[in-house]
PDB file of C-alpha atoms in Angstrom:
ATOM      1  CA  MET A   1      87.759  53.691 115.300  1.00 69.00           C
ATOM      2  CA  GLN A   2      86.908  50.323 117.134  1.00 83.00           C
ATOM      3  CA  ARG A   3      87.817  47.369 114.986  1.00 96.00           C
ATOM      4  CA  GLN A   4      86.100  44.425 116.668  1.00 97.00           C
ATOM      5  CA  ILE A   5      83.557  42.033 115.228  1.00 97.00           C
ATOM      6  CA  GLU A   6      81.879  39.079 115.620  1.00 98.00           C
ATOM      7  CA  LYS A   7      80.858  36.546 113.699  1.00 98.00           C
ATOM      8  CA  ILE A   8      78.033  33.392 113.609  1.00 98.00           C
ATOM      9  CA  ARG A   9      78.184  30.978 110.722  1.00 98.00           C
ATOM     10  CA  THR A  10      75.973  28.176 110.857  1.00 98.00           C
ATOM     11  CA  THR A  11      75.361  25.522 108.224  1.00 98.00           C
ATOM     12  CA  LYS A  12      74.627  21.943 108.116  1.00 98.00           C
ATOM     13  CA  GLU A  13      78.074  21.164 108.868  1.00 98.00           C
ATOM     14  CA  THR A  14      79.567  23.501 111.057  1.00 98.00           C
ATOM     15  CA  ASP A  15      78.360  25.948 114.042  1.00 98.00           C
ATOM     16  CA  ILE A  16      80.616  28.917 114.630  1.00 98.00           C
ATOM     17  CA  LYS A  17      80.913  31.950 116.803  1.00 98.00           C
ATOM     18  CA  LEU A  18      83.392  33.822 116.468  1.00 98.00           C
ATOM     19  CA  GLU A  19      84.364  37.822 118.247  1.00 98.00           C
ATOM     20  CA  ILE A  20      88.059  39.345 117.171  1.00 98.00           C
ATOM     21  CA  ASN A  21      89.604  42.661 118.755  1.00 98.00           C
ATOM     22  CA  LEU A  22      92.465  43.648 115.879  1.00 98.00           C
ATOM     23  CA  ASP A  23      93.803  46.201 118.861  1.00 97.00           C
ATOM     24  CA  GLY A  24      94.017  43.638 121.539  1.00 97.00           C
ATOM     25  CA  ASN A  25      96.190  42.155 123.470  1.00 97.00           C
ATOM     26  CA  GLY A  26      96.750  38.513 122.095  1.00 98.00           C
ATOM     27  CA  SER A  27      94.300  36.597 124.709  1.00 98.00           C
ATOM     28  CA  TYR A  28      92.574  34.234 123.648  1.00 98.00           C
ATOM     29  CA  LEU A  29      89.826  31.394 124.068  1.00 98.00           C
ATOM     30  CA  ILE A  30      89.613  28.640 121.430  1.00 98.00           C
ATOM     31  CA  ASN A  31      87.225  25.811 121.757  1.00 98.00           C
ATOM     32  CA  THR A  32      86.814  23.475 118.710  1.00 98.00           C
ATOM     33  CA  PRO A  33      86.656  19.609 118.574  1.00 98.00           C
ATOM     34  CA  CYS A  34      90.344  19.165 117.113  1.00 98.00           C
ATOM     35  CA  ARG A  35      93.137  19.500 119.523  1.00 98.00           C
ATOM     36  CA  PHE A  36      95.991  20.526 116.757  1.00 98.00           C
ATOM     37  CA  PHE A  37      93.462  23.102 115.273  1.00 98.00           C
ATOM     38  CA  ASN A  38      93.071  24.934 118.868  1.00 98.00           C
ATOM     39  CA  HIS A  39      96.559  24.588 119.472  1.00 98.00           C
ATOM     40  CA  MET A  40      97.194  26.616 116.338  1.00 98.00           C
ATOM     41  CA  PHE A  41      94.455  29.389 116.869  1.00 98.00           C
ATOM     42  CA  GLU A  42      96.092  29.951 119.912  1.00 98.00           C
ATOM     43  CA  GLN A  43      99.147  31.032 118.235  1.00 98.00           C
ATOM     44  CA  LEU A  44      97.378  32.962 115.540  1.00 98.00           C
ATOM     45  CA  SER A  45      95.858  35.162 118.526  1.00 98.00           C
ATOM     46  CA  ALA A  46      98.911  35.075 120.879  1.00 98.00           C
ATOM     47  CA  HIS A  47     101.563  36.384 117.825  1.00 98.00           C
ATOM     48  CA  SER A  48      99.238  38.756 116.106  1.00 98.00           C
ATOM     49  CA  ASN A  49      98.295  39.965 119.437  1.00 98.00           C
ATOM     50  CA  ILE A  50      94.498  39.377 117.806  1.00 98.00           C
ATOM     51  CA  ASP A  51      92.205  39.041 120.500  1.00 98.00           C
ATOM     52  CA  ILE A  52      90.124  35.955 119.245  1.00 98.00           C
ATOM     53  CA  ASN A  53      87.555  34.012 120.750  1.00 98.00           C
ATOM     54  CA  LEU A  54      86.038  30.735 119.161  1.00 98.00           C
ATOM     55  CA  GLU A  55      84.035  28.471 119.795  1.00 98.00           C
ATOM     56  CA  ALA A  56      82.878  25.819 116.425  1.00 98.00           C
ATOM     57  CA  LYS A  57      81.508  22.563 116.262  1.00 98.00           C
ATOM     58  CA  ALA A  58      81.437  20.387 113.547  1.00 98.00           C
ATOM     59  CA  LEU A  59      77.900  19.106 113.142  1.00 98.00           C
ATOM     60  CA  ASP A  60      78.750  15.919 110.823  1.00 97.00           C
ATOM     61  CA  ASN A  61      82.164  15.195 112.856  1.00 96.00           C
ATOM     62  CA  ASN A  62      84.276  16.071 109.545  1.00 97.00           C
ATOM     63  CA  PHE A  63      87.051  18.889 110.296  1.00 98.00           C
ATOM     64  CA  HIS A  64      87.360  19.111 106.782  1.00 98.00           C
ATOM     65  CA  HIS A  65      84.178  21.561 106.814  1.00 98.00           C
ATOM     66  CA  LEU A  66      85.230  22.904 110.246  1.00 98.00           C
ATOM     67  CA  VAL A  67      88.974  24.422 109.404  1.00 98.00           C
ATOM     68  CA  GLU A  68      87.447  25.272 105.912  1.00 98.00           C
ATOM     69  CA  ASP A  69      84.620  27.321 107.410  1.00 98.00           C
ATOM     70  CA  CYS A  70      86.554  28.677 110.807  1.00 98.00           C
ATOM     71  CA  ALA A  71      88.916  30.591 107.676  1.00 98.00           C
ATOM     72  CA  ILE A  72      86.031  31.399 106.138  1.00 98.00           C
ATOM     73  CA  VAL A  73      84.979  33.320 109.469  1.00 98.00           C
ATOM     74  CA  LEU A  74      88.172  34.284 110.527  1.00 98.00           C
ATOM     75  CA  GLY A  75      88.439  35.774 107.201  1.00 98.00           C
ATOM     76  CA  CYS A  76      85.557  37.396 106.897  1.00 98.00           C
ATOM     77  CA  ALA A  77      85.726  39.238 109.765  1.00 98.00           C
ATOM     78  CA  ILE A  78      88.853  40.847 109.788  1.00 98.00           C
ATOM     79  CA  LYS A  79      88.095  41.874 106.095  1.00 98.00           C
ATOM     80  CA  GLU A  80      84.951  43.276 107.659  1.00 97.00           C
ATOM     81  CA  ALA A  81      87.113  44.782 110.965  1.00 97.00           C
ATOM     82  CA  LEU A  82      89.892  46.029 108.489  1.00 97.00           C
ATOM     83  CA  SER A  83      86.736  48.401 106.726  1.00 94.00           C
ATOM     84  CA  ASP A  84      88.489  50.813 104.498  1.00 92.00           C
ATOM     85  CA  LYS A  85      91.480  49.654 106.024  1.00 94.00           C
ATOM     86  CA  LYS A  86      92.573  53.668 106.388  1.00 94.00           C
ATOM     87  CA  GLY A  87      96.000  54.020 107.686  1.00 94.00           C
ATOM     88  CA  ILE A  88      97.165  50.466 107.436  1.00 97.00           C
ATOM     89  CA  LYS A  89     100.513  49.355 107.138  1.00 97.00           C
ATOM     90  CA  ARG A  90      99.723  46.744 104.313  1.00 98.00           C
ATOM     91  CA  TYR A  91     102.295  44.882 103.823  1.00 98.00           C
ATOM     92  CA  SER A  92     104.658  42.626 105.962  1.00 98.00           C
ATOM     93  CA  SER A  93     107.328  39.764 105.668  1.00 98.00           C
ATOM     94  CA  ILE A  94     109.306  37.396 107.844  1.00 98.00           C
ATOM     95  CA  ILE A  95     111.404  34.273 108.193  1.00 98.00           C
ATOM     96  CA  LEU A  96     110.718  33.026 111.158  1.00 98.00           C
ATOM     97  CA  PRO A  97     112.157  29.754 112.776  1.00 98.00           C
ATOM     98  CA  MET A  98     110.748  27.252 115.129  1.00 98.00           C
ATOM     99  CA  ASP A  99     113.644  24.886 115.581  1.00 98.00           C
ATOM    100  CA  ASP A 100     114.289  22.366 112.545  1.00 98.00           C
ATOM    101  CA  ALA A 101     111.772  24.539 110.483  1.00 98.00           C
ATOM    102  CA  LEU A 102     112.576  28.090 108.835  1.00 98.00           C
ATOM    103  CA  ILE A 103     109.026  29.567 107.108  1.00 98.00           C
ATOM    104  CA  LEU A 104     109.019  32.931 105.174  1.00 98.00           C
ATOM    105  CA  CYS A 105     105.752  34.573 104.886  1.00 98.00           C
ATOM    106  CA  ALA A 106     104.733  37.397 103.494  1.00 98.00           C
ATOM    107  CA  LEU A 107     101.599  38.892 102.553  1.00 98.00           C
ATOM    108  CA  ASP A 108      99.535  42.191 100.818  1.00 98.00           C
ATOM    109  CA  ILE A 109      96.198  43.496 102.307  1.00 97.00           C
ATOM    110  CA  SER A 110      95.687  44.242  98.788  1.00 95.00           C
ATOM    111  CA  GLN A 111      91.796  43.028  98.355  1.00 94.00           C
ATOM    112  CA  ARG A 112      93.482  40.648  95.143  1.00 96.00           C
ATOM    113  CA  PRO A 113      93.361  37.467  96.852  1.00 97.00           C
ATOM    114  CA  TYR A 114      95.956  34.795  96.015  1.00 98.00           C
ATOM    115  CA  PHE A 115      97.637  32.222  97.864  1.00 98.00           C
ATOM    116  CA  LYS A 116     100.549  30.473  97.139  1.00 98.00           C
ATOM    117  CA  MET A 117     102.389  27.407  99.362  1.00 98.00           C
ATOM    118  CA  ASP A 118     105.483  25.878  98.802  1.00 97.00           C
ATOM    119  CA  PHE A 119     106.177  23.616 101.113  1.00 96.00           C
ATOM    120  CA  SER A 120     107.177  19.661 101.625  1.00 92.00           C
ATOM    121  CA  ILE A 121     105.214  17.182 104.372  1.00 95.00           C
ATOM    122  CA  LYS A 122     104.975  13.839 104.187  1.00 94.00           C
ATOM    123  CA  GLU A 123     103.022  12.826 106.806  1.00 96.00           C
ATOM    124  CA  GLU A 124      99.257  12.644 106.493  1.00 97.00           C
ATOM    125  CA  LYS A 125      98.631  13.559 110.095  1.00 97.00           C
ATOM    126  CA  THR A 126      99.831  15.472 113.239  1.00 96.00           C
ATOM    127  CA  ASP A 127      97.941  14.438 116.168  1.00 96.00           C
ATOM    128  CA  ASP A 128      94.021  14.883 115.151  1.00 97.00           C
ATOM    129  CA  PHE A 129      94.624  17.264 112.468  1.00 98.00           C
ATOM    130  CA  GLU A 130      95.254  15.691 108.493  1.00 98.00           C
ATOM    131  CA  THR A 131      98.196  18.111 107.535  1.00 98.00           C
ATOM    132  CA  VAL A 132      96.183  18.661 103.832  1.00 97.00           C
ATOM    133  CA  LEU A 133      93.832  21.231 106.062  1.00 98.00           C
ATOM    134  CA  PHE A 134      97.039  23.782 106.735  1.00 98.00           C
ATOM    135  CA  TYR A 135      96.623  24.359 102.784  1.00 97.00           C
ATOM    136  CA  HIS A 136      92.786  24.614 102.928  1.00 97.00           C
ATOM    137  CA  PHE A 137      93.129  26.944 105.967  1.00 98.00           C
ATOM    138  CA  PHE A 138      95.204  29.351 104.669  1.00 98.00           C
ATOM    139  CA  ASN A 139      94.061  29.046 101.119  1.00 98.00           C
ATOM    140  CA  THR A 140      90.799  29.853 102.054  1.00 98.00           C
ATOM    141  CA  LEU A 141      91.228  32.810 104.842  1.00 98.00           C
ATOM    142  CA  SER A 142      93.098  34.694 102.396  1.00 98.00           C
ATOM    143  CA  TYR A 143      90.073  34.312  99.899  1.00 98.00           C
ATOM    144  CA  ASN A 144      87.870  35.706 102.521  1.00 98.00           C
ATOM    145  CA  THR A 145      89.927  38.068 103.806  1.00 98.00           C
ATOM    146  CA  GLY A 146      91.382  39.928 100.606  1.00 97.00           C
ATOM    147  CA  LEU A 147      94.949  39.093 100.626  1.00 98.00           C
ATOM    148  CA  CYS A 148      98.097  38.057  98.649  1.00 98.00           C
ATOM    149  CA  LEU A 149      99.364  35.125 100.945  1.00 98.00           C
ATOM    150  CA  HIS A 150     102.577  33.500 100.407  1.00 98.00           C
ATOM    151  CA  LEU A 151     104.593  30.713 102.474  1.00 98.00           C
ATOM    152  CA  LYS A 152     107.425  29.056 101.993  1.00 98.00           C
ATOM    153  CA  MET A 153     109.641  25.956 103.959  1.00 98.00           C
ATOM    154  CA  LEU A 154     112.968  27.137 103.483  1.00 98.00           C
ATOM    155  CA  ASP A 155     114.009  24.128 105.767  1.00 98.00           C
ATOM    156  CA  GLY A 156     112.061  21.511 107.960  1.00 97.00           C
ATOM    157  CA  TYR A 157     111.485  17.764 108.780  1.00 97.00           C
ATOM    158  CA  ASP A 158     108.984  18.002 111.739  1.00 97.00           C
ATOM    159  CA  CYS A 159     105.522  18.613 110.166  1.00 97.00           C
ATOM    160  CA  HIS A 160     104.166  20.034 113.476  1.00 98.00           C
ATOM    161  CA  HIS A 161     106.892  22.250 113.920  1.00 98.00           C
ATOM    162  CA  ILE A 162     106.257  23.513 110.252  1.00 98.00           C
ATOM    163  CA  ILE A 163     102.687  23.927 110.568  1.00 98.00           C
ATOM    164  CA  GLU A 164     103.194  25.491 114.457  1.00 98.00           C
ATOM    165  CA  ALA A 165     106.138  27.960 112.492  1.00 98.00           C
ATOM    166  CA  SER A 166     103.585  28.522 109.621  1.00 98.00           C
ATOM    167  CA  PHE A 167     101.082  30.277 111.954  1.00 98.00           C
ATOM    168  CA  LYS A 168     103.899  31.776 114.278  1.00 98.00           C
ATOM    169  CA  ALA A 169     104.975  33.716 110.775  1.00 98.00           C
ATOM    170  CA  PHE A 170     101.250  34.351 109.670  1.00 99.00           C
ATOM    171  CA  ALA A 171     100.250  35.910 112.734  1.00 98.00           C
ATOM    172  CA  ARG A 172     103.626  38.144 112.929  1.00 98.00           C
ATOM    173  CA  CYS A 173     103.355  39.440 109.386  1.00 98.00           C
ATOM    174  CA  LEU A 174      99.314  39.987 109.766  1.00 98.00           C
ATOM    175  CA  ALA A 175     100.288  42.010 113.656  1.00 98.00           C
ATOM    176  CA  GLU A 176     102.202  44.041 111.341  1.00 98.00           C
ATOM    177  CA  ALA A 177     100.471  44.789 108.040  1.00 98.00           C
ATOM    178  CA  ILE A 178      97.237  45.777 110.458  1.00 98.00           C
ATOM    179  CA  GLN A 179      99.186  48.342 112.399  1.00 97.00           C
ATOM    180  CA  ILE A 180      97.803  51.981 111.850  1.00 95.00           C
ATOM    181  CA  SER A 181     100.977  53.810 111.008  1.00 92.00           C
ATOM    182  CA  GLY A 182      99.215  57.239 109.387  1.00 90.00           C
ATOM    183  CA  ASP A 183      95.620  58.590 108.211  1.00 90.00           C
ATOM    184  CA  LYS A 184      96.012  56.953 104.060  1.00 90.00           C
ATOM    185  CA  ILE A 185      94.563  54.586 102.207  1.00 87.00           C
ATOM    186  CA  PRO A 186      97.817  52.856 101.486  1.00 85.00           C
ATOM    187  CA  SER A 187      97.488  52.886  97.597  1.00 88.00           C
ATOM    188  CA  THR A 188      97.850  55.335  94.376  1.00 86.00           C
ATOM    189  CA  LYS A 189      94.641  54.381  93.787  1.00 86.00           C
ATOM    190  CA  GLY A 190      92.391  55.240  96.830  1.00 80.00           C
ATOM    191  CA  VAL A 191      91.432  52.371  97.690  1.00 85.00           C
ATOM    192  CA  LEU A 192      92.163  48.723  98.692  1.00 85.00           C
TER     193      LEU A 192
END
């Protein structure tokens, strides 16, 4: 089973080309106009072992649209690459530390999208990234992938560390949940 997908999405606001390989080794080539977002996508790839090539342009120079549209494209690509989800582990959770930050992440590839985030970030920006976009990325990704995703900050004060630890925690959970561990769809319903 080949779990590789290429997606292209062009609107009046963004132009995005994405290639993923769910069975990769975490290699990446990320190019967006937002430095911090690039850094987060690199963490996502490296810690999930998903190969990600992303070329994204903000045609309207609005990072809100860029972040949201990248989440749409990534979510749709992951969902398509998982196909019928036969044999995947489905669930995963982790508590991940990064310096002052301690993040809980739990997810279920259920096709019943739900996103809950419990965070306290006071800063409006870190580098060139508006911290409000952190929520928008994971909310949009959850709904386009079909994930039930919970992210909770257990501790932390540096917003860079909090956001980066969240991307790493999500990546580690995703890596485990998409692993093939059998030959059945992991649901008593027979479908996900």
